[in-house]
Amino acid sequence: MNLVNEFNEYRAKMNDKILGEDNKVLKRIFNLDTNAFREGAVDIQSKEMIGLACSMVLRCDDCVRYHLGKCHEVGLSKEQVFEVFSIANLIGGTIVIPHLRKAVEYWEELENEAKKDV
C-alpha cells in the first residue's frame, strides 16, 4: 500500500471511531474545522495554502499530509506548493526542514497517484 492510501485509510478509520463516540465537543471541533475551510471571503486554494504553511510551522506531519492532499485536490501546482514550503521554512526556521522532506515525499506520491489515474 502506498503512503497516500495508507494515510487516507487510517485517517478515515480513526475519524469514524472518534465521531462514533458521539462526543458533542469533538463533533463540534470537527465541524468547525470543516466549516473554516469552506469557500468564503478567502478562496479554498488560499485556505489550503494557509493550512499547509501553519501545519508545517507547527510540525504536524499528519496535518501537512492532509493539507497537501487538499492542495492537490483543489489544483495547486508544484510551484505553488513549493512557495508555501519556502514561506513555512522561513517562518518556522530550520527545525521545519525534516517536515519539509516528508512533505516533498508525500507530494511526489500524490503526483504519482495522479499519473496512474490518467
mmCIF file of C-alpha atoms in Angstrom:
data_model
loop_
_atom_site.group_PDB
_atom_site.id
_atom_site.type_symbol
_atom_site.label_atom_id
_atom_site.label_comp_id
_atom_site.label_asym_id
_atom_site.label_seq_id
_atom_site.Cartn_x
_atom_site.Cartn_y
_atom_site.Cartn_z
ATOM 1 C CA MET A 1 0.000 0.000 0.000
ATOM 2 C CA ASN A 2 1.357 3.429 -0.811
ATOM 3 C CA LEU A 3 1.852 6.360 1.521
ATOM 4 C CA VAL A 4 -1.225 8.281 0.342
ATOM 5 C CA ASN A 5 -3.674 5.391 0.589
ATOM 6 C CA GLU A 6 -2.285 4.291 3.932
ATOM 7 C CA PHE A 7 -2.681 7.788 5.389
ATOM 8 C CA ASN A 8 -6.181 8.315 3.995
ATOM 9 C CA GLU A 9 -7.458 4.920 5.136
ATOM 10 C CA TYR A 10 -6.055 5.319 8.649
ATOM 11 C CA ARG A 11 -7.422 8.856 8.947
ATOM 12 C CA ALA A 12 -10.896 7.789 7.789
ATOM 13 C CA LYS A 13 -10.945 4.744 10.104
ATOM 14 C CA MET A 14 -9.918 6.750 13.158
ATOM 15 C CA ASN A 15 -12.260 9.647 12.372
ATOM 16 C CA ASP A 16 -15.133 7.172 12.167
ATOM 17 C CA LYS A 17 -14.196 5.760 15.571
ATOM 18 C CA ILE A 18 -13.861 9.204 17.131
ATOM 19 C CA LEU A 19 -17.120 10.535 15.718
ATOM 20 C CA GLY A 20 -18.841 7.245 16.532
ATOM 21 C CA GLU A 21 -18.431 8.007 20.225
ATOM 22 C CA ASP A 22 -20.976 10.813 19.804
ATOM 23 C CA ASN A 23 -18.988 13.321 21.896
ATOM 24 C CA LYS A 24 -20.600 16.710 21.334
ATOM 25 C CA VAL A 25 -17.402 18.734 21.850
ATOM 26 C CA LEU A 26 -15.331 16.617 19.457
ATOM 27 C CA LYS A 27 -18.101 16.680 16.849
ATOM 28 C CA ARG A 28 -18.258 20.463 17.103
ATOM 29 C CA ILE A 29 -14.487 20.788 16.727
ATOM 30 C CA PHE A 30 -14.554 18.585 13.616
ATOM 31 C CA ASN A 31 -17.474 20.627 12.255
ATOM 32 C CA LEU A 32 -15.695 23.902 12.955
ATOM 33 C CA ASP A 33 -12.650 22.649 11.067
ATOM 34 C CA THR A 34 -14.783 21.616 8.098
ATOM 35 C CA ASN A 35 -16.576 24.970 8.003
ATOM 36 C CA ALA A 36 -13.388 27.015 8.372
ATOM 37 C CA PHE A 37 -12.016 25.566 5.124
ATOM 38 C CA ARG A 38 -15.169 26.157 3.056
ATOM 39 C CA GLU A 39 -15.307 28.812 0.355
ATOM 40 C CA GLY A 40 -15.829 32.254 1.856
ATOM 41 C CA ALA A 41 -14.198 35.656 1.626
ATOM 42 C CA VAL A 42 -10.965 33.686 1.162
ATOM 43 C CA ASP A 43 -10.933 31.122 -1.641
ATOM 44 C CA ILE A 44 -10.392 27.430 -0.903
ATOM 45 C CA GLN A 45 -6.966 27.258 -2.553
ATOM 46 C CA SER A 46 -5.684 30.083 -0.346
ATOM 47 C CA LYS A 47 -7.185 28.493 2.760
ATOM 48 C CA GLU A 48 -5.425 25.207 1.993
ATOM 49 C CA MET A 49 -2.125 27.005 1.436
ATOM 50 C CA ILE A 50 -2.562 28.747 4.798
ATOM 51 C CA GLY A 51 -3.410 25.424 6.439
ATOM 52 C CA LEU A 52 -0.338 23.815 4.879
ATOM 53 C CA ALA A 53 2.011 26.589 5.992
ATOM 54 C CA CYS A 54 0.624 26.610 9.538
ATOM 55 C CA SER A 55 0.845 22.817 9.759
ATOM 56 C CA MET A 56 4.463 22.878 8.669
ATOM 57 C CA VAL A 57 5.383 25.576 11.180
ATOM 58 C CA LEU A 58 3.595 23.608 13.923
ATOM 59 C CA ARG A 59 5.452 20.486 12.699
ATOM 60 C CA CYS A 60 2.362 18.275 12.433
ATOM 61 C CA ASP A 61 3.154 15.707 9.744
ATOM 62 C CA ASP A 62 -0.415 14.345 9.666
ATOM 63 C CA CYS A 63 -1.753 17.871 9.186
ATOM 64 C CA VAL A 64 0.827 18.542 6.466
ATOM 65 C CA ARG A 65 -0.237 15.382 4.642
ATOM 66 C CA TYR A 66 -3.897 16.273 4.948
ATOM 67 C CA HIS A 67 -3.386 19.780 3.564
ATOM 68 C CA LEU A 68 -1.082 18.553 0.804
ATOM 69 C CA GLY A 69 -3.839 16.178 -0.270
ATOM 70 C CA LYS A 70 -6.347 19.014 -0.284
ATOM 71 C CA CYS A 71 -3.900 21.305 -2.136
ATOM 72 C CA HIS A 72 -3.513 18.623 -4.785
ATOM 73 C CA GLU A 73 -7.272 18.076 -4.903
ATOM 74 C CA VAL A 74 -8.013 21.783 -5.480
ATOM 75 C CA GLY A 75 -5.445 22.016 -8.267
ATOM 76 C CA LEU A 76 -2.410 23.700 -6.792
ATOM 77 C CA SER A 77 0.752 23.315 -8.836
ATOM 78 C CA LYS A 78 4.070 22.007 -7.606
ATOM 79 C CA GLU A 79 5.448 25.538 -7.913
ATOM 80 C CA GLN A 80 2.701 26.939 -5.685
ATOM 81 C CA VAL A 81 3.247 24.228 -3.085
ATOM 82 C CA PHE A 82 6.990 24.855 -3.045
ATOM 83 C CA GLU A 83 6.362 28.573 -2.478
ATOM 84 C CA VAL A 84 4.270 27.601 0.547
ATOM 85 C CA PHE A 85 7.118 25.337 1.682
ATOM 86 C CA SER A 86 9.558 28.238 1.403
ATOM 87 C CA ILE A 87 7.361 30.558 3.459
ATOM 88 C CA ALA A 88 6.782 27.895 6.117
ATOM 89 C CA ASN A 89 10.515 27.242 6.405
ATOM 90 C CA LEU A 90 11.262 30.941 6.589
ATOM 91 C CA ILE A 91 8.729 31.430 9.384
ATOM 92 C CA GLY A 92 9.377 28.163 11.208
ATOM 93 C CA GLY A 93 13.133 28.037 10.846
ATOM 94 C CA THR A 94 15.424 25.146 10.091
ATOM 95 C CA ILE A 95 13.595 22.870 12.532
ATOM 96 C CA VAL A 96 10.906 22.588 9.819
ATOM 97 C CA ILE A 97 13.343 21.013 7.316
ATOM 98 C CA PRO A 98 12.715 17.387 8.425
ATOM 99 C CA HIS A 99 8.980 18.007 7.912
ATOM 100 C CA LEU A 100 9.745 19.561 4.540
ATOM 101 C CA ARG A 101 11.458 16.337 3.483
ATOM 102 C CA LYS A 102 8.397 14.290 4.444
ATOM 103 C CA ALA A 103 6.130 16.823 2.727
ATOM 104 C CA VAL A 104 8.072 16.627 -0.539
ATOM 105 C CA GLU A 105 7.935 12.827 -0.401
ATOM 106 C CA TYR A 106 4.163 12.937 0.133
ATOM 107 C CA TRP A 107 3.637 15.495 -2.665
ATOM 108 C CA GLU A 108 5.586 13.214 -5.023
ATOM 109 C CA GLU A 109 3.295 10.326 -4.050
ATOM 110 C CA LEU A 110 0.243 12.485 -4.802
ATOM 111 C CA GLU A 111 1.664 13.368 -8.218
ATOM 112 C CA ASN A 112 2.497 9.725 -8.935
ATOM 113 C CA GLU A 113 -1.036 8.654 -7.989
ATOM 114 C CA ALA A 114 -2.466 11.296 -10.331
ATOM 115 C CA LYS A 115 -0.319 9.996 -13.209
ATOM 116 C CA LYS A 116 -1.657 6.468 -12.627
ATOM 117 C CA ASP A 117 -5.237 7.745 -12.856
ATOM 118 C CA VAL A 118 -4.663 9.319 -16.285
#
